[in-house]
PDB file of C-alpha atoms in Angstrom:
ATOM      1  CA  UNK A   1      52.087 -74.376   6.630  1.00 52.00           C
ATOM      2  CA  UNK A   2      48.751 -74.872   6.251  1.00 51.00           C
ATOM      3  CA  UNK A   3      46.985 -74.293   2.561  1.00 53.00           C
ATOM      4  CA  UNK A   4      43.396 -73.569   2.174  1.00 51.00           C
ATOM      5  CA  UNK A   5      41.183 -74.442  -0.956  1.00 51.00           C
ATOM      6  CA  UNK A   6      39.839 -72.134  -3.400  1.00 50.00           C
ATOM      7  CA  UNK A   7      36.193 -72.135  -3.221  1.00 50.00           C
ATOM      8  CA  UNK A   8      34.572 -72.866  -6.062  1.00 50.00           C
ATOM      9  CA  UNK A   9      33.794 -70.654  -9.059  1.00 50.00           C
ATOM     10  CA  UNK A  10      36.060 -67.952  -7.179  1.00 50.00           C
ATOM     11  CA  UNK A  11      38.067 -66.378  -9.733  1.00 50.00           C
ATOM     12  CA  UNK A  12      40.407 -63.525 -10.232  1.00 52.00           C
ATOM     13  CA  UNK A  13      38.597 -60.200  -9.006  1.00 52.00           C
ATOM     14  CA  UNK A  14      37.914 -57.951 -11.743  1.00 51.00           C
ATOM     15  CA  UNK A  15      36.833 -54.271 -11.307  1.00 53.00           C
ATOM     16  CA  UNK A  16      33.469 -53.603 -13.635  1.00 51.00           C
ATOM     17  CA  UNK A  17      33.188 -50.365 -14.793  1.00 54.00           C
ATOM     18  CA  UNK A  18      31.153 -47.764 -13.978  1.00 55.00           C
ATOM     19  CA  UNK A  19      27.702 -47.705 -14.995  1.00 55.00           C
ATOM     20  CA  UNK A  20      26.728 -45.453 -17.979  1.00 54.00           C
ATOM     21  CA  UNK A  21      25.108 -45.009 -21.213  1.00 55.00           C
ATOM     22  CA  UNK A  22      26.368 -47.601 -23.465  1.00 53.00           C
ATOM     23  CA  UNK A  23      27.024 -46.389 -27.404  1.00 52.00           C
ATOM     24  CA  UNK A  24      24.865 -48.717 -29.321  1.00 52.00           C
ATOM     25  CA  UNK A  25      25.654 -48.774 -33.368  1.00 52.00           C
ATOM     26  CA  UNK A  26      23.036 -46.207 -33.919  1.00 54.00           C
ATOM     27  CA  UNK A  27      24.143 -43.848 -31.128  1.00 54.00           C
ATOM     28  CA  UNK A  28      27.990 -42.831 -31.281  1.00 56.00           C
ATOM     29  CA  UNK A  29      27.953 -39.155 -30.863  1.00 60.00           C
ATOM     30  CA  UNK A  30      27.037 -37.730 -26.992  1.00 62.00           C
ATOM     31  CA  UNK A  31      23.318 -36.821 -26.000  1.00 65.00           C
ATOM     32  CA  UNK A  32      22.519 -33.180 -26.470  1.00 67.00           C
ATOM     33  CA  UNK A  33      22.486 -31.103 -23.577  1.00 68.00           C
ATOM     34  CA  UNK A  34      18.700 -30.328 -22.135  1.00 69.00           C
ATOM     35  CA  UNK A  35      17.500 -26.926 -23.685  1.00 70.00           C
ATOM     36  CA  UNK A  36      17.816 -24.119 -21.277  1.00 67.00           C
ATOM     37  CA  UNK A  37      14.583 -22.600 -19.537  1.00 69.00           C
ATOM     38  CA  UNK A  38      13.536 -19.640 -20.651  1.00 66.00           C
ATOM     39  CA  UNK A  39      14.190 -16.701 -18.724  1.00 68.00           C
ATOM     40  CA  UNK A  40      11.299 -15.052 -16.557  1.00 65.00           C
ATOM     41  CA  UNK A  41       9.655 -12.387 -18.022  1.00 66.00           C
ATOM     42  CA  UNK A  42      11.410  -8.791 -16.084  1.00 65.00           C
ATOM     43  CA  UNK A  43       8.306  -7.203 -14.367  1.00 65.00           C
ATOM     44  CA  UNK A  44       9.101  -3.450 -13.880  1.00 62.00           C
ATOM     45  CA  UNK A  45       7.833  -3.013 -10.570  1.00 67.00           C
ATOM     46  CA  UNK A  46       4.517  -0.359 -10.535  1.00 72.00           C
ATOM     47  CA  UNK A  47       5.668   2.623  -8.100  1.00 81.00           C
ATOM     48  CA  UNK A  48       2.965   2.835  -5.161  1.00 83.00           C
ATOM     49  CA  UNK A  49       1.575   5.782  -5.130  1.00 86.00           C
ATOM     50  CA  UNK A  50       1.728   7.151  -0.862  1.00 91.00           C
ATOM     51  CA  UNK A  51       0.527  10.768  -1.331  1.00 94.00           C
ATOM     52  CA  UNK A  52      -2.706  11.981  -2.380  1.00 95.00           C
ATOM     53  CA  UNK A  53      -3.292  15.848  -3.242  1.00 96.00           C
ATOM     54  CA  UNK A  54      -6.966  17.191  -1.961  1.00 97.00           C
ATOM     55  CA  UNK A  55      -8.614  20.394  -1.568  1.00 97.00           C
ATOM     56  CA  UNK A  56     -11.063  21.606   1.907  1.00 97.00           C
ATOM     57  CA  UNK A  57     -14.545  22.404   0.800  1.00 97.00           C
ATOM     58  CA  UNK A  58     -14.308  25.643   3.176  1.00 97.00           C
ATOM     59  CA  UNK A  59     -10.446  25.867   4.306  1.00 97.00           C
ATOM     60  CA  UNK A  60      -8.670  26.021   7.482  1.00 98.00           C
ATOM     61  CA  UNK A  61      -8.407  29.290   9.324  1.00 97.00           C
ATOM     62  CA  UNK A  62      -4.802  30.126  11.332  1.00 96.00           C
ATOM     63  CA  UNK A  63      -4.670  32.422  13.800  1.00 94.00           C
ATOM     64  CA  UNK A  64      -3.970  35.625  11.467  1.00 96.00           C
ATOM     65  CA  UNK A  65      -7.044  35.077   9.263  1.00 96.00           C
ATOM     66  CA  UNK A  66      -5.620  32.832   6.490  1.00 97.00           C
ATOM     67  CA  UNK A  67      -6.890  30.173   4.923  1.00 97.00           C
ATOM     68  CA  UNK A  68      -5.270  27.266   3.753  1.00 98.00           C
ATOM     69  CA  UNK A  69      -7.235  24.961   1.762  1.00 97.00           C
ATOM     70  CA  UNK A  70      -4.875  23.017  -0.365  1.00 97.00           C
ATOM     71  CA  UNK A  71      -3.180  19.740   1.037  1.00 97.00           C
ATOM     72  CA  UNK A  72      -1.394  16.413   1.015  1.00 97.00           C
ATOM     73  CA  UNK A  73      -2.980  13.087   2.531  1.00 97.00           C
ATOM     74  CA  UNK A  74      -0.421  10.258   2.795  1.00 96.00           C
ATOM     75  CA  UNK A  75      -1.428   6.623   3.166  1.00 96.00           C
ATOM     76  CA  UNK A  76      -2.005   5.499   6.486  1.00 96.00           C
ATOM     77  CA  UNK A  77       0.487   2.821   8.411  1.00 95.00           C
ATOM     78  CA  UNK A  78      -0.885   0.543  10.989  1.00 95.00           C
ATOM     79  CA  UNK A  79       1.033   2.240  13.532  1.00 96.00           C
ATOM     80  CA  UNK A  80      -0.661   5.361  12.244  1.00 95.00           C
ATOM     81  CA  UNK A  81      -3.872   3.790  13.213  1.00 94.00           C
ATOM     82  CA  UNK A  82      -2.750   2.247  16.712  1.00 95.00           C
ATOM     83  CA  UNK A  83      -0.722   4.955  18.129  1.00 94.00           C
ATOM     84  CA  UNK A  84      -3.690   7.157  18.431  1.00 94.00           C
ATOM     85  CA  UNK A  85      -5.420   4.251  20.179  1.00 94.00           C
ATOM     86  CA  UNK A  86      -3.151   5.116  23.551  1.00 94.00           C
ATOM     87  CA  UNK A  87      -4.249   8.759  23.389  1.00 93.00           C
ATOM     88  CA  UNK A  88      -6.022   9.717  26.360  1.00 95.00           C
ATOM     89  CA  UNK A  89      -8.276  12.049  24.229  1.00 94.00           C
ATOM     90  CA  UNK A  90      -9.446   8.847  22.296  1.00 95.00           C
ATOM     91  CA  UNK A  91      -9.904   6.618  25.389  1.00 95.00           C
ATOM     92  CA  UNK A  92     -12.263   9.107  26.662  1.00 96.00           C
ATOM     93  CA  UNK A  93     -14.062  10.201  23.475  1.00 95.00           C
ATOM     94  CA  UNK A  94     -13.706   7.376  20.621  1.00 94.00           C
ATOM     95  CA  UNK A  95     -15.013  10.180  17.851  1.00 91.00           C
ATOM     96  CA  UNK A  96     -11.490  12.177  18.967  1.00 94.00           C
ATOM     97  CA  UNK A  97     -10.026   9.094  16.734  1.00 95.00           C
ATOM     98  CA  UNK A  98     -10.505  10.446  13.457  1.00 95.00           C
ATOM     99  CA  UNK A  99      -8.970  13.868  14.766  1.00 96.00           C
ATOM    100  CA  UNK A 100      -6.000  12.486  15.779  1.00 96.00           C
ATOM    101  CA  UNK A 101      -5.402  10.111  12.949  1.00 97.00           C
ATOM    102  CA  UNK A 102      -5.760  12.820  10.381  1.00 97.00           C
ATOM    103  CA  UNK A 103      -3.083  14.773  12.379  1.00 97.00           C
ATOM    104  CA  UNK A 104      -0.817  12.092  11.352  1.00 97.00           C
ATOM    105  CA  UNK A 105      -1.325  11.340   8.203  1.00 97.00           C
ATOM    106  CA  UNK A 106      -2.242  15.162   6.566  1.00 98.00           C
ATOM    107  CA  UNK A 107       1.283  16.179   5.946  1.00 97.00           C
ATOM    108  CA  UNK A 108       0.747  19.591   4.010  1.00 98.00           C
ATOM    109  CA  UNK A 109      -1.730  22.256   4.784  1.00 98.00           C
ATOM    110  CA  UNK A 110      -1.427  25.403   2.907  1.00 97.00           C
ATOM    111  CA  UNK A 111       1.572  27.436   4.159  1.00 96.00           C
ATOM    112  CA  UNK A 112       1.508  26.150   7.542  1.00 97.00           C
ATOM    113  CA  UNK A 113       4.678  24.711   8.691  1.00 95.00           C
ATOM    114  CA  UNK A 114       3.149  21.438  10.351  1.00 96.00           C
ATOM    115  CA  UNK A 115      -0.186  20.126  10.683  1.00 96.00           C
ATOM    116  CA  UNK A 116      -1.367  18.483  13.824  1.00 96.00           C
ATOM    117  CA  UNK A 117      -4.289  17.496  15.540  1.00 94.00           C
ATOM    118  CA  UNK A 118      -4.710  20.826  17.042  1.00 95.00           C
ATOM    119  CA  UNK A 119      -5.015  21.990  13.390  1.00 97.00           C
ATOM    120  CA  UNK A 120      -7.455  19.412  12.686  1.00 97.00           C
ATOM    121  CA  UNK A 121      -9.591  20.182  15.644  1.00 95.00           C
ATOM    122  CA  UNK A 122     -10.114  23.781  14.778  1.00 97.00           C
ATOM    123  CA  UNK A 123     -11.579  22.858  10.933  1.00 97.00           C
ATOM    124  CA  UNK A 124     -15.077  22.984  10.140  1.00 98.00           C
ATOM    125  CA  UNK A 125     -17.193  20.184  10.341  1.00 97.00           C
ATOM    126  CA  UNK A 126     -17.368  20.217   6.490  1.00 97.00           C
ATOM    127  CA  UNK A 127     -13.906  20.285   6.142  1.00 98.00           C
ATOM    128  CA  UNK A 128     -13.483  17.615   8.967  1.00 97.00           C
ATOM    129  CA  UNK A 129     -16.307  15.458   7.224  1.00 97.00           C
ATOM    130  CA  UNK A 130     -14.446  15.819   3.744  1.00 97.00           C
ATOM    131  CA  UNK A 131     -11.231  14.569   5.564  1.00 97.00           C
ATOM    132  CA  UNK A 132     -12.968  11.352   6.679  1.00 96.00           C
ATOM    133  CA  UNK A 133     -14.202  10.522   3.775  1.00 95.00           C
ATOM    134  CA  UNK A 134     -11.029  11.076   1.909  1.00 95.00           C
ATOM    135  CA  UNK A 135      -8.876   8.853   4.234  1.00 95.00           C
ATOM    136  CA  UNK A 136     -11.603   5.958   3.908  1.00 94.00           C
ATOM    137  CA  UNK A 137     -11.377   6.303   0.164  1.00 92.00           C
ATOM    138  CA  UNK A 138      -7.599   6.703  -0.116  1.00 92.00           C
ATOM    139  CA  UNK A 139      -6.928   3.737   2.456  1.00 92.00           C
ATOM    140  CA  UNK A 140      -9.789   1.694   1.849  1.00 86.00           C
ATOM    141  CA  UNK A 141      -9.715   1.148  -1.598  1.00 68.00           C
ATOM    142  CA  UNK A 142      -6.484   2.981  -2.835  1.00 56.00           C
ATOM    143  CA  UNK A 143      -7.270   5.526  -4.904  1.00 56.00           C
ATOM    144  CA  UNK A 144      -9.319   8.675  -4.587  1.00 57.00           C
ATOM    145  CA  UNK A 145     -12.471   7.171  -7.500  1.00 63.00           C
ATOM    146  CA  UNK A 146     -15.686   6.481  -6.665  1.00 64.00           C
ATOM    147  CA  UNK A 147     -18.228   4.843  -8.745  1.00 68.00           C
ATOM    148  CA  UNK A 148     -21.242   6.356  -9.490  1.00 75.00           C
ATOM    149  CA  UNK A 149     -24.429   6.637 -11.568  1.00 79.00           C
ATOM    150  CA  UNK A 150     -26.309   9.535 -13.218  1.00 85.00           C
ATOM    151  CA  UNK A 151     -29.463   9.947 -11.967  1.00 86.00           C
ATOM    152  CA  UNK A 152     -30.646  11.033 -14.827  1.00 86.00           C
ATOM    153  CA  UNK A 153     -29.668   8.201 -17.464  1.00 91.00           C
ATOM    154  CA  UNK A 154     -28.624   5.817 -15.228  1.00 87.00           C
ATOM    155  CA  UNK A 155     -25.113   5.610 -17.017  1.00 86.00           C
ATOM    156  CA  UNK A 156     -22.108   4.630 -14.745  1.00 81.00           C
ATOM    157  CA  UNK A 157     -19.007   6.717 -14.693  1.00 74.00           C
ATOM    158  CA  UNK A 158     -16.300   7.649 -12.379  1.00 71.00           C
ATOM    159  CA  UNK A 159     -15.476  10.854 -10.483  1.00 71.00           C
ATOM    160  CA  UNK A 160     -12.449  11.922  -9.163  1.00 65.00           C
ATOM    161  CA  UNK A 161     -12.501  13.107  -5.131  1.00 59.00           C
ATOM    162  CA  UNK A 162      -9.145  14.415  -4.413  1.00 54.00           C
ATOM    163  CA  UNK A 163      -8.390  17.495  -5.518  1.00 48.00           C
ATOM    164  CA  UNK A 164     -11.815  18.591  -6.664  1.00 43.00           C
ATOM    165  CA  UNK A 165     -13.998  21.040  -5.263  1.00 41.00           C
ATOM    166  CA  UNK A 166     -17.223  19.410  -3.745  1.00 39.00           C
ATOM    167  CA  UNK A 167     -19.643  19.091  -6.527  1.00 39.00           C
ATOM    168  CA  UNK A 168     -17.352  18.778  -9.548  1.00 39.00           C
ATOM    169  CA  UNK A 169     -16.241  15.762 -11.362  1.00 37.00           C
TER     170      UNK A 169
END
């Protein structure tokens, strides 16, 4: 049998304890857990206004002679602005874009069962101009108020464009 000599400095193998905090005489209790973070404030979601009432200055006159003035316009979507670009009438005459677009976003006009571009193209020019301005106001700025200045005293104030007659504030 062959014997091997023990290596110098080699002793019995002893497992070391797992590393961790060593409690000294001044630290006898377990450390306190870190405080829980404060809960984030709960925010109440703000309702997005998507429909805006209006009143036409003159009104749309239907086939039976009924005048329709009160209506509702909804916010436009990207689809509302893209689909009319495929319309042949718009491709032939870009000025027709606003007629087709307004026919898509006006959801109610008086007692009409449905509002479409045929209704819009038969409106008086002053009503069409009003609706074009109203569309820009609602979709570009998100509200129907306009900042104005008094021509007499130069004081700034706001006027509500939606649902009011021309000239009223």
